[in-house]
XYZ file of C-alpha atoms in Angstrom:
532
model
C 84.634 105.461 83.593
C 88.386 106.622 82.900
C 87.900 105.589 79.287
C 84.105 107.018 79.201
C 85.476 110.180 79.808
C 88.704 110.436 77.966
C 86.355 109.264 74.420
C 83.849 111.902 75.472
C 86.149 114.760 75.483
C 88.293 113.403 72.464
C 84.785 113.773 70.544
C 84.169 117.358 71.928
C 87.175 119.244 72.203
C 87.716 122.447 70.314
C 89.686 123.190 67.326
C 91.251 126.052 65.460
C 88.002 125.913 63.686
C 85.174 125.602 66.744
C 82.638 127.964 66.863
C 83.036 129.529 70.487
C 80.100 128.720 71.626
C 81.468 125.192 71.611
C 83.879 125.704 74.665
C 80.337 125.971 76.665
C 79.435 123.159 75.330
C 82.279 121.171 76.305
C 81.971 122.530 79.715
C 78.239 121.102 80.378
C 79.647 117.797 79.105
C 82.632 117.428 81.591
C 79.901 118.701 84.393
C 77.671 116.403 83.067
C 80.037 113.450 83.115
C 81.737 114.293 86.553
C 78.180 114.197 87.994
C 77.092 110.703 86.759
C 80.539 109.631 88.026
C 79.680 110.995 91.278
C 76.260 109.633 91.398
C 77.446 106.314 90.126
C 80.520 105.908 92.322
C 80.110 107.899 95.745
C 79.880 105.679 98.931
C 76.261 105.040 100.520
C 77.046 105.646 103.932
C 74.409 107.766 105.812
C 71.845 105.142 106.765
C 70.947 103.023 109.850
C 70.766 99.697 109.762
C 67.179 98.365 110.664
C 67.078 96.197 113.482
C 69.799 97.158 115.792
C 69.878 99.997 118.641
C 72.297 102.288 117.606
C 74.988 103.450 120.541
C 76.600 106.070 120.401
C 74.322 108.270 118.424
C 71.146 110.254 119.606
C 68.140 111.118 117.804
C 69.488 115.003 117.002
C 73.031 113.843 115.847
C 74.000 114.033 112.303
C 75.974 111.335 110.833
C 79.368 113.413 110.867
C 79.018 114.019 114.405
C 78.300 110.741 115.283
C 81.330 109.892 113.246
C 83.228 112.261 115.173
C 82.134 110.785 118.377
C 82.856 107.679 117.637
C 86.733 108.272 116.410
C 86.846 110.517 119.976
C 84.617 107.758 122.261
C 84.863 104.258 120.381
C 86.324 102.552 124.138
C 83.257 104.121 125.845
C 80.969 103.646 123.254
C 81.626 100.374 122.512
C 81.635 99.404 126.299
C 78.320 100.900 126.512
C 76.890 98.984 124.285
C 78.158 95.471 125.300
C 77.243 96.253 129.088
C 73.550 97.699 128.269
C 72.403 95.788 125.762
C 74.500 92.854 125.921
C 73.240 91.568 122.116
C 74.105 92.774 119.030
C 74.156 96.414 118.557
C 75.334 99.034 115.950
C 77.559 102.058 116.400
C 78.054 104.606 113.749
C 82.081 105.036 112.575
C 83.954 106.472 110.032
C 83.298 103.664 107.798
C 79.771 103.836 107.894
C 77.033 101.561 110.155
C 78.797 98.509 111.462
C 76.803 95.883 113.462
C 78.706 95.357 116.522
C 78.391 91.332 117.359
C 78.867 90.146 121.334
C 81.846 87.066 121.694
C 79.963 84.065 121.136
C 79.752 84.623 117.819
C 83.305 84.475 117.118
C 83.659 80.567 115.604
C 80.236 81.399 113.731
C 81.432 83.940 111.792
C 85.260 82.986 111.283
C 84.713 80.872 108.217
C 81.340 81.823 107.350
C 82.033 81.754 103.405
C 79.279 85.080 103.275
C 80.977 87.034 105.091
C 83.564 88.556 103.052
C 86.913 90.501 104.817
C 88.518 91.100 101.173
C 85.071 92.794 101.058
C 86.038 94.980 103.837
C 89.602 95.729 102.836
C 88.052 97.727 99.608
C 85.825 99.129 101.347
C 88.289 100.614 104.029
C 91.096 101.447 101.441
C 88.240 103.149 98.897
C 89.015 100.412 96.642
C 85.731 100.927 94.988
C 86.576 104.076 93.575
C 87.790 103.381 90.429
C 90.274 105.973 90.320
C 91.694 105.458 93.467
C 92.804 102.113 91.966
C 93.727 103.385 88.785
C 95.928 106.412 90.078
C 99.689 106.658 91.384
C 99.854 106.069 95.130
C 97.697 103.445 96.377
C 99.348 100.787 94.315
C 100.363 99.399 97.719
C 96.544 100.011 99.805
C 95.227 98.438 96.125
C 97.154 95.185 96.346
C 95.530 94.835 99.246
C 91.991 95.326 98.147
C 92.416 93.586 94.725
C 95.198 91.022 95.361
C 94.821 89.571 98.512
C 94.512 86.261 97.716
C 98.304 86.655 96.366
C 99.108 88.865 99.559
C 97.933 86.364 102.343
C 99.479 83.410 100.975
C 103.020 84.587 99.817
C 102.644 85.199 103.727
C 100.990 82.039 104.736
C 103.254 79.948 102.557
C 106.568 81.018 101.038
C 107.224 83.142 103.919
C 106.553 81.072 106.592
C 107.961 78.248 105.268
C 111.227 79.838 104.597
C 111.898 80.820 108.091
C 114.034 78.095 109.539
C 116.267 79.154 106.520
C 116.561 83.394 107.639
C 116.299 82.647 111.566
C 120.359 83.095 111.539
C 120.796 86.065 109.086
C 117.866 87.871 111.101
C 119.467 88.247 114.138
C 122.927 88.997 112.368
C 121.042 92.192 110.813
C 119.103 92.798 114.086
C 122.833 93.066 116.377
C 124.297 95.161 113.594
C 120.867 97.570 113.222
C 120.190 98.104 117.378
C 124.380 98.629 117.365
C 123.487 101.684 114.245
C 119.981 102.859 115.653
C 120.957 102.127 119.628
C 124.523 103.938 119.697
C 125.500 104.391 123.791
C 127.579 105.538 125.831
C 129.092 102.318 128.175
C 127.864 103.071 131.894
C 125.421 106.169 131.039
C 121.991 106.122 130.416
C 120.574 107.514 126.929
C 117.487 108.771 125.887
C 115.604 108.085 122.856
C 111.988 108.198 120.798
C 111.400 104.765 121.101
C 108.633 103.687 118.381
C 109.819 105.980 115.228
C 113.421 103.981 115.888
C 111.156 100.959 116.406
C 109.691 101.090 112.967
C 113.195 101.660 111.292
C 114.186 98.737 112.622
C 111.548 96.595 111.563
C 111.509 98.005 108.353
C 114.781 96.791 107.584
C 114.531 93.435 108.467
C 111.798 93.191 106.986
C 113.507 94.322 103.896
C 115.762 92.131 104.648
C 113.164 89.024 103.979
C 111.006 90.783 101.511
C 113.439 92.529 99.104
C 116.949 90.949 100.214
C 120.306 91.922 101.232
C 120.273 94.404 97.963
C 117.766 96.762 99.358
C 117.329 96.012 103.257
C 119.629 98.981 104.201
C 118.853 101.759 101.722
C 117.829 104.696 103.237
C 115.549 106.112 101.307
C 113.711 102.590 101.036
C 113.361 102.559 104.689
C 111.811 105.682 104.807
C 109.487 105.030 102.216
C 108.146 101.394 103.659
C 107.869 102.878 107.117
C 106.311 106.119 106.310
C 103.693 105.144 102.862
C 101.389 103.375 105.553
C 101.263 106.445 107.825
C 100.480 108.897 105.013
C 98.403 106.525 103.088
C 96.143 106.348 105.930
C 96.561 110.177 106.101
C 94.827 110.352 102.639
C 92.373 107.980 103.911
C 91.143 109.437 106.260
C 91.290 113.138 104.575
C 89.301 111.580 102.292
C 86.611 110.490 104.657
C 86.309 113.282 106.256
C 84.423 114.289 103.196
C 80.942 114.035 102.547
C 80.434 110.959 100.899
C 78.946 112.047 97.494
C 81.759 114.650 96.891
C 84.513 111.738 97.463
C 85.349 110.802 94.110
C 86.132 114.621 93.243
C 87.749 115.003 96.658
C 90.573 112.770 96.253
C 91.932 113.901 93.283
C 92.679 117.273 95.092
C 93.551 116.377 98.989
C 97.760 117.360 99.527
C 97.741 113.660 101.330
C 97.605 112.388 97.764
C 100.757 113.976 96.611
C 102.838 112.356 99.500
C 101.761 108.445 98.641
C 102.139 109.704 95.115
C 105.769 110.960 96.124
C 106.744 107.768 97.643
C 105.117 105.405 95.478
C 107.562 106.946 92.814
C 110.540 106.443 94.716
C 109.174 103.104 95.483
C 109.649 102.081 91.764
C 112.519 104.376 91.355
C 114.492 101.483 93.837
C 112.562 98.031 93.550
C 111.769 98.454 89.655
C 115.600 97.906 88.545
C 116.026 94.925 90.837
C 113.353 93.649 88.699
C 114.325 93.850 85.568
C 118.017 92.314 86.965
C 116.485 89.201 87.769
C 114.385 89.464 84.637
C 118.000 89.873 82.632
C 119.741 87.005 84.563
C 116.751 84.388 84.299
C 116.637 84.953 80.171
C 120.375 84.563 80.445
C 120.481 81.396 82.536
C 117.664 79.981 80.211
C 120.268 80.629 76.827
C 123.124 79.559 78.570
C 121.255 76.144 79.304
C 122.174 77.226 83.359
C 119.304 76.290 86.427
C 118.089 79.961 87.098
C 119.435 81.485 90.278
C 117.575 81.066 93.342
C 116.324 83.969 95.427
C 114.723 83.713 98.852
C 112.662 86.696 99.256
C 109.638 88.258 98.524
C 110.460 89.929 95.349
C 110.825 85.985 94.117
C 107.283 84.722 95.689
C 105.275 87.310 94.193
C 107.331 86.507 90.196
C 106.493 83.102 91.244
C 102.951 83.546 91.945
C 102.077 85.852 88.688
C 103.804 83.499 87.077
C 101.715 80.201 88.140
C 98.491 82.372 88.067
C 99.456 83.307 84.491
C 97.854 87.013 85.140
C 99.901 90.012 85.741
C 100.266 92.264 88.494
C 101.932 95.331 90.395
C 105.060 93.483 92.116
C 105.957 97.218 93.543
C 102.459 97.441 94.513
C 102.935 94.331 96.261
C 105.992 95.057 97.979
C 104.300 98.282 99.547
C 101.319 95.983 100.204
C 103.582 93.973 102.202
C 104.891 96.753 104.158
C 101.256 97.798 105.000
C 100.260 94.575 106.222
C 103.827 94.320 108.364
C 105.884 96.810 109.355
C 103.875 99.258 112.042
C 101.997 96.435 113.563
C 105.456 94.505 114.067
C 106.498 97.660 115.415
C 103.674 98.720 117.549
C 103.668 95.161 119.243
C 107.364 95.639 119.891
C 106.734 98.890 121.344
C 104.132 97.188 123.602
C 106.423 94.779 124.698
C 109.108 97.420 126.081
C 106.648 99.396 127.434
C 105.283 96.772 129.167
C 108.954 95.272 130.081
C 109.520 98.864 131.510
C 106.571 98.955 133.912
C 106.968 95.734 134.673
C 110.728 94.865 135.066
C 110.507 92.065 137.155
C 110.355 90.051 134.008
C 113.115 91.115 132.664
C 115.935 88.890 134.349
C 113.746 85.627 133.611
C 113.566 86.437 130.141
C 117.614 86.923 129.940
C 117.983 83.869 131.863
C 115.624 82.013 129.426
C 117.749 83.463 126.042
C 121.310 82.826 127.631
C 119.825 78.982 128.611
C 118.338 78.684 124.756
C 120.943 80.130 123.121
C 123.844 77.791 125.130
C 121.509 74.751 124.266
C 121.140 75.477 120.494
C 124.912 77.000 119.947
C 123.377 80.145 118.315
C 120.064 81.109 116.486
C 118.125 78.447 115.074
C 114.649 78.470 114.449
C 114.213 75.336 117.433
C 115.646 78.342 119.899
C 112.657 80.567 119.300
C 110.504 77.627 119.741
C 111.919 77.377 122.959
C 111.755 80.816 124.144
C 107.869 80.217 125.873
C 108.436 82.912 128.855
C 109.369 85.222 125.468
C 106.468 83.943 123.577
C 104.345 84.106 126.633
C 105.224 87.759 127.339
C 104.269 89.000 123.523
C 100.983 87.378 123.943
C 100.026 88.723 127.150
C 101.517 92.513 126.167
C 99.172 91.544 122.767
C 96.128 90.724 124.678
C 96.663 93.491 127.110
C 97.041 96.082 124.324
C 95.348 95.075 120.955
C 95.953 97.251 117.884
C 92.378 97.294 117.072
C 89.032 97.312 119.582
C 87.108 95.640 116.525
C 88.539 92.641 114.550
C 87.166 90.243 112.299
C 85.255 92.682 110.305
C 83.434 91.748 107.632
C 80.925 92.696 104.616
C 77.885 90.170 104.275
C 77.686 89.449 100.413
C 74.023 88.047 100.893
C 72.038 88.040 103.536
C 72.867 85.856 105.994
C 71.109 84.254 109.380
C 73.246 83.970 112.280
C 72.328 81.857 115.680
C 69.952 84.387 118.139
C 67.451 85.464 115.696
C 70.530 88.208 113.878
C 70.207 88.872 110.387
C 72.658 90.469 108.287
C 71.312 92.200 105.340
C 73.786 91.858 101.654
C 75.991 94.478 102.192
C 75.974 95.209 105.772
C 79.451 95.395 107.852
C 79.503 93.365 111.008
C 82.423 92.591 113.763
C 83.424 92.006 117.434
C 85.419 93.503 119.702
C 89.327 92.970 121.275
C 88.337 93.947 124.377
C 85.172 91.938 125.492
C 87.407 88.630 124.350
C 91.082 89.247 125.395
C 89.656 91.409 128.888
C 87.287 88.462 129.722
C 87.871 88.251 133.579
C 86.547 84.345 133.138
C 89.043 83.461 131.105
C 91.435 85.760 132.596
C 91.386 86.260 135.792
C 92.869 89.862 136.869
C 92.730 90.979 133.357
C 94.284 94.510 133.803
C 97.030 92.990 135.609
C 100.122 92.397 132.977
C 100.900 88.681 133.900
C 104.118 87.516 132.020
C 103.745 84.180 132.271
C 99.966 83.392 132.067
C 100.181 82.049 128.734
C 103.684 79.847 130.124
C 101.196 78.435 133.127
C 98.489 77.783 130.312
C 100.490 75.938 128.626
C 101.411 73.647 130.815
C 97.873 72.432 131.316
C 97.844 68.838 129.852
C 96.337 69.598 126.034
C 97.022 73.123 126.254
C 100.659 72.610 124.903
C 99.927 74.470 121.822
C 96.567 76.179 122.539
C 97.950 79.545 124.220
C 101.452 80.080 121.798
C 101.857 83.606 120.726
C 100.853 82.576 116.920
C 97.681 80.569 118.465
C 94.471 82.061 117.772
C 90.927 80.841 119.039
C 87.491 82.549 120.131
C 89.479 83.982 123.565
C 92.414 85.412 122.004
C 92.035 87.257 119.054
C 94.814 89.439 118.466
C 95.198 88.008 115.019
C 91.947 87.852 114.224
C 90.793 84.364 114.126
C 90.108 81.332 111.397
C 90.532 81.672 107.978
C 91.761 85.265 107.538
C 93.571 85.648 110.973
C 97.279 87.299 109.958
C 99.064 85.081 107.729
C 102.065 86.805 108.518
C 101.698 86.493 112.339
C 104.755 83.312 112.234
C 107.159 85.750 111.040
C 106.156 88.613 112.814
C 106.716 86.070 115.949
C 109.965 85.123 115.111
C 110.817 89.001 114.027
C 109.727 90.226 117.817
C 111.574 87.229 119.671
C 114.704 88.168 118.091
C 114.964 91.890 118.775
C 113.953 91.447 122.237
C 116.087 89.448 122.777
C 119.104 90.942 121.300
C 117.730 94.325 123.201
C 117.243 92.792 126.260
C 120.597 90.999 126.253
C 122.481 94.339 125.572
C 120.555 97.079 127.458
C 118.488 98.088 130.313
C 115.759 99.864 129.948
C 113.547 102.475 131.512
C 110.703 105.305 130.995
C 112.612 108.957 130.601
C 110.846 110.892 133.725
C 107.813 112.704 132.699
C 107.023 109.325 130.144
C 104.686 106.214 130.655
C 103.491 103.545 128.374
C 99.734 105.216 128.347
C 98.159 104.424 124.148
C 96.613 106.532 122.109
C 93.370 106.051 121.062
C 91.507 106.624 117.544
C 88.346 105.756 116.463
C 88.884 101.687 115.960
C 92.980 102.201 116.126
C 95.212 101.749 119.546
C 98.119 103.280 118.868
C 101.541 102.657 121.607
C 102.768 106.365 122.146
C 104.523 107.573 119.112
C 106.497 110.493 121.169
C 107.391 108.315 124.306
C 110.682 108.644 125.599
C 112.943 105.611 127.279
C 116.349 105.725 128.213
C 118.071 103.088 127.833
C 121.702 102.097 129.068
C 124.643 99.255 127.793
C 124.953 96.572 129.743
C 128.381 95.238 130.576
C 127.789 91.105 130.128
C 125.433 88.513 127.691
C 125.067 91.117 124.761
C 122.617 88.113 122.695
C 125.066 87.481 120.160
């Protein structure tokens, strides 16, 4: 469409020499033009999808309110719909109509080769619109859309294969980052924004894995990987709160844009030279007759892969498209875990006694210590099942229409999921289900062919705060490792507590559950076992 409209004009601009009744002319055509683009590109989203009760949504609502309602309500509304009608259902979101499927159809759909969740991803990120994809800042949300394949299995592969290789050098960067983000005063307590500092920290070590030791603690890197997701979604959503035939005008104009546009840029500015270094040494190595040198990081996984796929693509794109995937879940699950830590502290001892016992048995970090962590491992699950980041996982657009078990029927196109909270809140699979239990998964565990059922990483129809099957997180080994070894370096070195007037209470929006951004703990050096 880009090129459409660039040979259009080129044909129909005016000259020294144009009549000037011309520039009118020109004017209908770019009118002309912008409305076929519109009409040709501009989501469908205002429909119902036959078949299904709609909750959520009365007969007099329009489909912005209901939209509004459901970014305000999605708990209730959701709830609602798996008490009353206890089938499948539809509720209207920002996204558009999604069919809202009940458990049991969690192992049908996991796989189902129909049901695509790249699919989903473009839709979400507005991959559709061409010039979302084609313009500066959403080379990161694009990867995403258009390169996941590459995405999820630098993630499923390099990176978790390499991980018995960085468990040491993690949890060197994590003592010296909590020591530079964490500075105390011995004996007093101090207080401190807990999840902004949270997602610095994460940020930089995962730097640390995806870019290397060159870039893991540059400023200005940090703050770009930790803030492009929250202002890309910023953009997103400012773009959806448009009508959906005027978004593909509307996005060229919204301030949100300039922001990703701002840090893409600086993203380039810093990885882009890297780049070209290794790009220098390799063709160096190759005249000099040398083995190339050997890198261990992201930046070398995604080369590797362009290279064996023989196509070309947006290795700074990538990079932020690793950060998206990463870095504020990681940081919103260690939030959790704190929080959850703090109102329950009685935990807290075990797990130190668990890290000092590891740690004495392996002489230092290894990657068999975090295997043996399971009170650790145990804790992050139940903190993850207790406080999901989504209420709806496993989404998915059909690609043709598709019969599921009960008599459902998913048209081509239609956008179907479940829910986090019917599965993980199950009181038949867990029994006291609001109660935060630190070592349910531990006691599951030790069930005779359960020894690897119920692991933090472990994902099945009853726990499915990776999602589950084929496209649950690929990432979700190092994110794992990544959470064990800051709590435990945290735990080692402080106590910690809620600052008075501050609880652990989420925020909720539309589909997202969000850990407190503004929470205050205090937290205070302790005077023995410091983790290293």
């Amino acid at each position: 469409m880009a090129d459409t409209l660039r040979l259009a004009l080129a044909s129909r601009l005016p000259t020294a020499q144009s009549p000037p009744g011309l520039l009118g002319s020109v004017a209908v055509t770019i009118l002309t033009l912008l409305v076929v683009y519109v009409i040709k590109f501009a989501p469908r989203d205002d429909k119902i999808i036959p078949s299904y009760e709609v909750v959520g949504m009365s007969k007099r609502d329009t489909f912005s309110e209901a939209q509004k309602r459901y970014s305000t309500s999605s708990r209730a509304i959701l709830q609602e719909g798996l008490t009353r009608i206890r089938n499948a259902f539809q509720v209207y979101t920002p996204v558009g109509p999604v069919i809202v499927l009940p458990k049991r159809y969690t192992e049908e759909i996991k796989n189902h080769k129909q049901l695509s969740f790249a699919k989903n991803v473009e839709k979400s990120t507005f991959g559709t619109l061409p010039a979302t994809s084609l313009m500066p800042g959403m080379a990161g949300f694009m990867f995403g859309a258009h390169r996941l394949e590459v995405m999820a299995g630098t993630a499923r592969m390099q990176l978790t294969q390499s991980l018995g290789k960085i468990t040491a050098r993690l949890s060197e960067e994590t003592a010296m980052a909590i020591d530079e983000y964490f500075p105390s005063n011995k004996g007093d307590w101090n207080n401190i924004v807990f999840y902004p500092t949270a997602v610095r920290l994460v940020s930089r070590l995962s730097a640390l894995v995806f870019l290397g030791d060159e870039i893991c603690r540059n400023e200005e890197w940090l703050h770009v990987s930790g803030q492009y997701a929250i202002d890309g979604i910023d953009f997103i959503r400012a773009l959806r709160s448009w009508p959906a035939i005027l978004q593909p005008i509307a996005q060229f104009f919204l301030p949100e844009r300039r922001k990703i546009c701002k840090h893409e840029k600086m993203a380039r500015k810093i990885i882009q030279p890297v780049v070209d270094k290794r790009k220098r040494e390799a063709m160096e190595d190759a005249k000099a007759g040398r083995p190339p040198k050997e890198y261990t990081d992201a930046l070398q996984w995604l080369q590797d892969a362009m290279d064996k796929s023989g196509r070309k693509f947006d290795i700074v794109g990538g990079q932020l498209g690793l950060g998206l995937a990463s870095i504020h879940t990681t940081s919103m699950a260690l939030t959790r875990a704190i929080f959850d830590l703090c109102d329950n502290p009685e935990w807290v001892q075990p797990l130190r006694d668990e890290v000092k016992q590891v740690l004495a048995e392996d002489g230092g970090w290894k990657k068999t210590t975090l295997h043996k962590m399971k009170l650790m491992d145990s804790v992050l699950k139940e903190s993850q099942r207790r406080n999901p980041v989504h209420f709806t996982i496993m989404t998915r657009i059909a690609e043709a229409d598709v019969d599921l078990s009960g008599g459902v029927h998913v048209r081509k196109g239609d956008m179907i999921t479940v829910t986090t909270t019917e599965t993980m809140m199950d009181p038949a699979v867990f029994p006291e289900p609001e109660r935060f239990i630190g070592d349910r998964f531990l006691k599951l565990r030790q069930i005779p062919g359960n020894e690897n059922k119920w692991q933090y990483v472990t994902t099945s129809a009853d726990h499915i705060g990776f999602g589950h099957g084929a496209h649950a997180c690929p990432g979700r080994f190092f994110a794992g490792n990544e959470l064990k070894i800051v709590l435990a370096h945290m735990l080692m070195k402080y106590d910690w507590a809620f600052a008075p007037g501050h609880d652990s209470r989420n925020i909720e929006l539309a589909q997202d559950i969000i850990p407190n951004p503004v929470a205050e703990l205090m937290f205070k050096e302790r005077n023995k076992d410091n983790g290293s």
